[in-house]
Amino acid sequence: MLSAAELNSQMQVPIANWDQDTAWERFTGFRNLTVDQFCEIQEQLLVEQIRTIGSSKLGARLLRMTKPSSVDDFRASIPLTTYADYTKYLDPSARQDLPAFEYMWAHTTGAQARYKYVPYTRRAYTRMLDNLMGAFLLSTAREPGDVRIGPGSSIMYNVPPRPYLSGFAAFGMERRFGLKGVLEPAAAEHMEFKTKIRTNFEAAMERKVDLIISMTSVLVSAGEQFSDSLSRHKRKKKTREAKAKLGWRAKIKLAAAVVKAAISGRKARAGDVWDTKGIIGWGVDTPIFRDRVEGHWGMSPREIYACTEGGVMGVQGRNSEGMVFNPYMNFVEFLPASEAVKMEQDSSYQGKTHLLNEIVPGEMYEVVISSFYGMPFVRYRLGHQVRFLKNAKSSDMTSLPEFEFLGRSDDRLDIAGFTRIDEKTMWQAVEGTGLPIGSWTARTESRDGKPILHLYAEANEEISQSLAEDKIHSALRDEDDFYRDLEDMLGIRPLEITLLPSGTWDRYYDDRLKQGLELHDLVPPRMNSTEHDVSDLVNIASHRESIIS
């Protein structure tokens, strides 16, 4: 029996027939669909998928031995599922029970930091890459139809390695479209993640970079470090040592950046050196950091909505406030937040979903997907929260509605059963204060029977704890009506902050790296961190302070 690694090595995607004149319509044309056209495409692909998976053991089980002939029949007769319904099937050794035989096996982190394995057919993998190319085109275009990227373009990927889906994307985009990584994917994936990020930027000093794909927080940090390195307050010896390591191309780029900034009457910034055509940021913090990224890089990051189970599902255009769904990756349904609560309260209750033509702007939904192209998921709850925007530029009766990603529904922090704070709300509150806070993690605790929203945060400068608590508490009141009601109606002020010294997260990362832990274990989660996570952070901070004293 072949292993997942052996199966993955055999998976190849076809090389795209690239045509500069038709690329825009081919890869981004779906954004011009009406909602009704979107739904028609979805139904056609769903009916095809039902025929594809119906004869497999897993497909027959999920479809209840039926073959629904329409979307209405499908939604009425097939229950919602979670990953637990697939566990024994999603393994290379059980692939004879799956809808198709040839797969690439990606994985992502599930509950309790366990891997969730997801099989991709060749057709699904190819469609995912095509959707990603659409995001690349949209992020680099100055106007509709402006194709500024293609075979031979240079991409900086600050992403995890295979078998994470982002690692497969880097390899696949080189094979299918001839897009070259600043670092060769085969070499980059063997680097430790922080080393890869640093090496990427160092290599980029010597060559052009057409597009950057990165965690948005990394872009902010890199921009700040670049500005700091050029500051006249830095010691001249350090600056001379750093410049001595640069090649002649890098020195020319750096000198040109300083001149360009001087002509514009401002200090040099990262965007003056890496004069990229576009930036794609990933992470729920992307909208919060958008202005800071633009300040450092001279342009705003564009978002994509993607995950291992569903591939690249949504993209943001150059002048769009939110993202729009792509109809060609999965059949998408939307479970209203009120229906999700009913399902939590009654395990026998089947939540009622909405289709795209039924959603209400301003409302919050959990995303439910059914795979296309022989992939296995049927009415699968991703656990992702999205909100459709009320006043988006494209929000008329016919255009596709724009949405924002709020985070995972199982990462929300429940406070006294009164409000559930999501990651995006926490980011907005922390960043909105303007306090010099770096990395952070939040969890719910209790003391003397009272609920506590405990934020453990790295202070990059000296901050008063009481001031930080007052400001972030006030920001949370502004961001979340139910949080405000906790204080106004119940007299509960749940926020407590533990401030940790700068560098605590780096030392946590290095300590975990020495233990040989996997990438997903090297930093604590933003939301719902464990008692062990925060205990390690506090101990690391205390150990450093005792050494200094």
mmCIF file with all atom_site columns, C-alpha atoms in Angstrom, residues 236-345:
data_model
loop_
_atom_site.group_PDB
_atom_site.id
_atom_site.type_symbol
_atom_site.label_atom_id
_atom_site.label_alt_id
_atom_site.label_comp_id
_atom_site.label_asym_id
_atom_site.label_entity_id
_atom_site.label_seq_id
_atom_site.pdbx_PDB_ins_code
_atom_site.Cartn_x
_atom_site.Cartn_y
_atom_site.Cartn_z
_atom_site.occupancy
_atom_site.B_iso_or_equiv
_atom_site.pdbx_formal_charge
_atom_site.auth_seq_id
_atom_site.auth_comp_id
_atom_site.auth_asym_id
_atom_site.auth_atom_id
_atom_site.pdbx_PDB_model_num
ATOM 1   C CA . LYS A 1 236 ? 26.564  52.985 12.479 1.00 0.00 ? 236 LYS A CA 1
ATOM 2   C CA . LYS A 1 237 ? 28.672  49.862 13.028 1.00 0.00 ? 237 LYS A CA 1
ATOM 3   C CA . LYS A 1 238 ? 25.616  47.612 12.792 1.00 0.00 ? 238 LYS A CA 1
ATOM 4   C CA . THR A 1 239 ? 24.471  49.394 9.638  1.00 0.00 ? 239 THR A CA 1
ATOM 5   C CA . ARG A 1 240 ? 27.918  48.993 8.020  1.00 0.00 ? 240 ARG A CA 1
ATOM 6   C CA . GLU A 1 241 ? 28.008  45.291 8.923  1.00 0.00 ? 241 GLU A CA 1
ATOM 7   C CA . ALA A 1 242 ? 24.565  44.705 7.452  1.00 0.00 ? 242 ALA A CA 1
ATOM 8   C CA . LYS A 1 243 ? 25.419  46.548 4.224  1.00 0.00 ? 243 LYS A CA 1
ATOM 9   C CA . ALA A 1 244 ? 28.681  44.628 3.860  1.00 0.00 ? 244 ALA A CA 1
ATOM 10  C CA . LYS A 1 245 ? 26.685  41.392 3.513  1.00 0.00 ? 245 LYS A CA 1
ATOM 11  C CA . LEU A 1 246 ? 24.669  42.734 0.576  1.00 0.00 ? 246 LEU A CA 1
ATOM 12  C CA . GLY A 1 247 ? 25.453  41.966 -3.046 1.00 0.00 ? 247 GLY A CA 1
ATOM 13  C CA . TRP A 1 248 ? 25.868  44.748 -5.587 1.00 0.00 ? 248 TRP A CA 1
ATOM 14  C CA . ARG A 1 249 ? 22.285  44.370 -6.888 1.00 0.00 ? 249 ARG A CA 1
ATOM 15  C CA . ALA A 1 250 ? 20.910  44.717 -3.374 1.00 0.00 ? 250 ALA A CA 1
ATOM 16  C CA . LYS A 1 251 ? 23.064  47.788 -2.707 1.00 0.00 ? 251 LYS A CA 1
ATOM 17  C CA . ILE A 1 252 ? 21.764  49.432 -5.879 1.00 0.00 ? 252 ILE A CA 1
ATOM 18  C CA . LYS A 1 253 ? 18.157  48.626 -4.916 1.00 0.00 ? 253 LYS A CA 1
ATOM 19  C CA . LEU A 1 254 ? 18.700  49.997 -1.429 1.00 0.00 ? 254 LEU A CA 1
ATOM 20  C CA . ALA A 1 255 ? 20.283  53.212 -2.738 1.00 0.00 ? 255 ALA A CA 1
ATOM 21  C CA . ALA A 1 256 ? 17.479  53.651 -5.272 1.00 0.00 ? 256 ALA A CA 1
ATOM 22  C CA . ALA A 1 257 ? 14.916  53.186 -2.493 1.00 0.00 ? 257 ALA A CA 1
ATOM 23  C CA . VAL A 1 258 ? 16.502  55.927 -0.393 1.00 0.00 ? 258 VAL A CA 1
ATOM 24  C CA . VAL A 1 259 ? 16.549  58.298 -3.369 1.00 0.00 ? 259 VAL A CA 1
ATOM 25  C CA . LYS A 1 260 ? 12.942  57.479 -4.272 1.00 0.00 ? 260 LYS A CA 1
ATOM 26  C CA . ALA A 1 261 ? 11.817  58.183 -0.706 1.00 0.00 ? 261 ALA A CA 1
ATOM 27  C CA . ALA A 1 262 ? 13.798  61.445 -0.547 1.00 0.00 ? 262 ALA A CA 1
ATOM 28  C CA . ILE A 1 263 ? 12.170  62.687 -3.755 1.00 0.00 ? 263 ILE A CA 1
ATOM 29  C CA . SER A 1 264 ? 8.777   61.920 -2.196 1.00 0.00 ? 264 SER A CA 1
ATOM 30  C CA . GLY A 1 265 ? 9.787   63.767 0.974  1.00 0.00 ? 265 GLY A CA 1
ATOM 31  C CA . ARG A 1 266 ? 9.535   60.811 3.349  1.00 0.00 ? 266 ARG A CA 1
ATOM 32  C CA . LYS A 1 267 ? 11.644  58.077 4.928  1.00 0.00 ? 267 LYS A CA 1
ATOM 33  C CA . ALA A 1 268 ? 12.475  54.953 2.927  1.00 0.00 ? 268 ALA A CA 1
ATOM 34  C CA . ARG A 1 269 ? 10.134  52.031 3.424  1.00 0.00 ? 269 ARG A CA 1
ATOM 35  C CA . ALA A 1 270 ? 10.079  48.352 2.469  1.00 0.00 ? 270 ALA A CA 1
ATOM 36  C CA . GLY A 1 271 ? 7.904   49.020 -0.566 1.00 0.00 ? 271 GLY A CA 1
ATOM 37  C CA . ASP A 1 272 ? 10.632  51.219 -2.052 1.00 0.00 ? 272 ASP A CA 1
ATOM 38  C CA . VAL A 1 273 ? 13.004  48.249 -2.170 1.00 0.00 ? 273 VAL A CA 1
ATOM 39  C CA . TRP A 1 274 ? 10.565  45.478 -3.057 1.00 0.00 ? 274 TRP A CA 1
ATOM 40  C CA . ASP A 1 275 ? 8.601   47.299 -5.718 1.00 0.00 ? 275 ASP A CA 1
ATOM 41  C CA . THR A 1 276 ? 5.989   44.561 -6.049 1.00 0.00 ? 276 THR A CA 1
ATOM 42  C CA . LYS A 1 277 ? 2.887   44.586 -8.228 1.00 0.00 ? 277 LYS A CA 1
ATOM 43  C CA . GLY A 1 278 ? 0.668   43.128 -5.528 1.00 0.00 ? 278 GLY A CA 1
ATOM 44  C CA . ILE A 1 279 ? 0.411   41.626 -2.058 1.00 0.00 ? 279 ILE A CA 1
ATOM 45  C CA . ILE A 1 280 ? -1.854  38.839 -0.843 1.00 0.00 ? 280 ILE A CA 1
ATOM 46  C CA . GLY A 1 281 ? -2.214  38.671 2.921  1.00 0.00 ? 281 GLY A CA 1
ATOM 47  C CA . TRP A 1 282 ? -3.551  35.681 4.794  1.00 0.00 ? 282 TRP A CA 1
ATOM 48  C CA . GLY A 1 283 ? -4.885  35.592 8.310  1.00 0.00 ? 283 GLY A CA 1
ATOM 49  C CA . VAL A 1 284 ? -7.999  36.975 9.960  1.00 0.00 ? 284 VAL A CA 1
ATOM 50  C CA . ASP A 1 285 ? -5.954  40.036 10.941 1.00 0.00 ? 285 ASP A CA 1
ATOM 51  C CA . THR A 1 286 ? -5.536  41.162 7.306  1.00 0.00 ? 286 THR A CA 1
ATOM 52  C CA . PRO A 1 287 ? -8.254  43.886 7.355  1.00 0.00 ? 287 PRO A CA 1
ATOM 53  C CA . ILE A 1 288 ? -7.010  45.172 10.711 1.00 0.00 ? 288 ILE A CA 1
ATOM 54  C CA . PHE A 1 289 ? -3.400  45.499 9.502  1.00 0.00 ? 289 PHE A CA 1
ATOM 55  C CA . ARG A 1 290 ? -4.294  46.769 6.016  1.00 0.00 ? 290 ARG A CA 1
ATOM 56  C CA . ASP A 1 291 ? -3.371  50.416 6.668  1.00 0.00 ? 291 ASP A CA 1
ATOM 57  C CA . ARG A 1 292 ? -0.109  49.495 8.402  1.00 0.00 ? 292 ARG A CA 1
ATOM 58  C CA . VAL A 1 293 ? 0.896   47.214 5.533  1.00 0.00 ? 293 VAL A CA 1
ATOM 59  C CA . GLU A 1 294 ? 0.141   49.980 3.049  1.00 0.00 ? 294 GLU A CA 1
ATOM 60  C CA . GLY A 1 295 ? 2.252   52.391 5.095  1.00 0.00 ? 295 GLY A CA 1
ATOM 61  C CA . HIS A 1 296 ? 5.257   50.061 4.905  1.00 0.00 ? 296 HIS A CA 1
ATOM 62  C CA . TRP A 1 297 ? 4.761   48.557 1.457  1.00 0.00 ? 297 TRP A CA 1
ATOM 63  C CA . GLY A 1 298 ? 2.957   51.269 -0.487 1.00 0.00 ? 298 GLY A CA 1
ATOM 64  C CA . MET A 1 299 ? -0.083  49.111 -1.245 1.00 0.00 ? 299 MET A CA 1
ATOM 65  C CA . SER A 1 300 ? -2.872  47.315 0.578  1.00 0.00 ? 300 SER A CA 1
ATOM 66  C CA . PRO A 1 301 ? -2.896  43.519 0.839  1.00 0.00 ? 301 PRO A CA 1
ATOM 67  C CA . ARG A 1 302 ? -5.704  41.702 -0.938 1.00 0.00 ? 302 ARG A CA 1
ATOM 68  C CA . GLU A 1 303 ? -7.399  38.792 0.821  1.00 0.00 ? 303 GLU A CA 1
ATOM 69  C CA . ILE A 1 304 ? -8.202  35.262 -0.243 1.00 0.00 ? 304 ILE A CA 1
ATOM 70  C CA . TYR A 1 305 ? -10.578 32.909 1.531  1.00 0.00 ? 305 TYR A CA 1
ATOM 71  C CA . ALA A 1 306 ? -9.107  29.412 1.524  1.00 0.00 ? 306 ALA A CA 1
ATOM 72  C CA . CYS A 1 307 ? -8.818  26.318 3.674  1.00 0.00 ? 307 CYS A CA 1
ATOM 73  C CA . THR A 1 308 ? -7.561  22.777 3.309  1.00 0.00 ? 308 THR A CA 1
ATOM 74  C CA . GLU A 1 309 ? -10.984 21.166 3.052  1.00 0.00 ? 309 GLU A CA 1
ATOM 75  C CA . GLY A 1 310 ? -12.366 23.650 0.527  1.00 0.00 ? 310 GLY A CA 1
ATOM 76  C CA . GLY A 1 311 ? -9.387  25.010 -1.425 1.00 0.00 ? 311 GLY A CA 1
ATOM 77  C CA . VAL A 1 312 ? -9.401  28.625 -2.650 1.00 0.00 ? 312 VAL A CA 1
ATOM 78  C CA . MET A 1 313 ? -13.044 29.634 -2.298 1.00 0.00 ? 313 MET A CA 1
ATOM 79  C CA . GLY A 1 314 ? -13.114 33.435 -2.283 1.00 0.00 ? 314 GLY A CA 1
ATOM 80  C CA . VAL A 1 315 ? -11.080 36.408 -3.482 1.00 0.00 ? 315 VAL A CA 1
ATOM 81  C CA . GLN A 1 316 ? -10.959 40.156 -3.051 1.00 0.00 ? 316 GLN A CA 1
ATOM 82  C CA . GLY A 1 317 ? -10.711 42.499 -6.023 1.00 0.00 ? 317 GLY A CA 1
ATOM 83  C CA . ARG A 1 318 ? -8.464  45.553 -6.221 1.00 0.00 ? 318 ARG A CA 1
ATOM 84  C CA . ASN A 1 319 ? -11.186 48.048 -5.306 1.00 0.00 ? 319 ASN A CA 1
ATOM 85  C CA . SER A 1 320 ? -13.466 45.775 -3.270 1.00 0.00 ? 320 SER A CA 1
ATOM 86  C CA . GLU A 1 321 ? -14.118 46.050 0.447  1.00 0.00 ? 321 GLU A CA 1
ATOM 87  C CA . GLY A 1 322 ? -14.761 42.341 0.892  1.00 0.00 ? 322 GLY A CA 1
ATOM 88  C CA . MET A 1 323 ? -14.351 39.038 -0.897 1.00 0.00 ? 323 MET A CA 1
ATOM 89  C CA . VAL A 1 324 ? -16.744 37.171 -3.177 1.00 0.00 ? 324 VAL A CA 1
ATOM 90  C CA . PHE A 1 325 ? -17.229 33.423 -3.459 1.00 0.00 ? 325 PHE A CA 1
ATOM 91  C CA . ASN A 1 326 ? -16.040 31.513 -6.509 1.00 0.00 ? 326 ASN A CA 1
ATOM 92  C CA . PRO A 1 327 ? -18.798 29.153 -7.731 1.00 0.00 ? 327 PRO A CA 1
ATOM 93  C CA . TYR A 1 328 ? -16.447 26.526 -9.192 1.00 0.00 ? 328 TYR A CA 1
ATOM 94  C CA . MET A 1 329 ? -14.759 25.051 -6.083 1.00 0.00 ? 329 MET A CA 1
ATOM 95  C CA . ASN A 1 330 ? -17.574 23.846 -3.796 1.00 0.00 ? 330 ASN A CA 1
ATOM 96  C CA . PHE A 1 331 ? -21.324 24.044 -3.415 1.00 0.00 ? 331 PHE A CA 1
ATOM 97  C CA . VAL A 1 332 ? -21.724 26.617 -0.627 1.00 0.00 ? 332 VAL A CA 1
ATOM 98  C CA . GLU A 1 333 ? -24.497 27.019 1.923  1.00 0.00 ? 333 GLU A CA 1
ATOM 99  C CA . PHE A 1 334 ? -24.714 29.376 4.859  1.00 0.00 ? 334 PHE A CA 1
ATOM 100 C CA . LEU A 1 335 ? -25.910 28.364 8.310  1.00 0.00 ? 335 LEU A CA 1
ATOM 101 C CA . PRO A 1 336 ? -27.308 31.376 10.211 1.00 0.00 ? 336 PRO A CA 1
ATOM 102 C CA . ALA A 1 337 ? -25.805 31.959 13.640 1.00 0.00 ? 337 ALA A CA 1
ATOM 103 C CA . SER A 1 338 ? -29.244 31.465 15.220 1.00 0.00 ? 338 SER A CA 1
ATOM 104 C CA . GLU A 1 339 ? -29.544 28.029 13.597 1.00 0.00 ? 339 GLU A CA 1
ATOM 105 C CA . ALA A 1 340 ? -26.073 27.034 14.809 1.00 0.00 ? 340 ALA A CA 1
ATOM 106 C CA . VAL A 1 341 ? -27.115 27.886 18.373 1.00 0.00 ? 341 VAL A CA 1
ATOM 107 C CA . LYS A 1 342 ? -30.201 25.654 18.052 1.00 0.00 ? 342 LYS A CA 1
ATOM 108 C CA . MET A 1 343 ? -27.976 22.798 16.890 1.00 0.00 ? 343 MET A CA 1
ATOM 109 C CA . GLU A 1 344 ? -25.716 23.282 19.899 1.00 0.00 ? 344 GLU A CA 1
ATOM 110 C CA . GLN A 1 345 ? -28.688 23.169 22.232 1.00 0.00 ? 345 GLN A CA 1
#
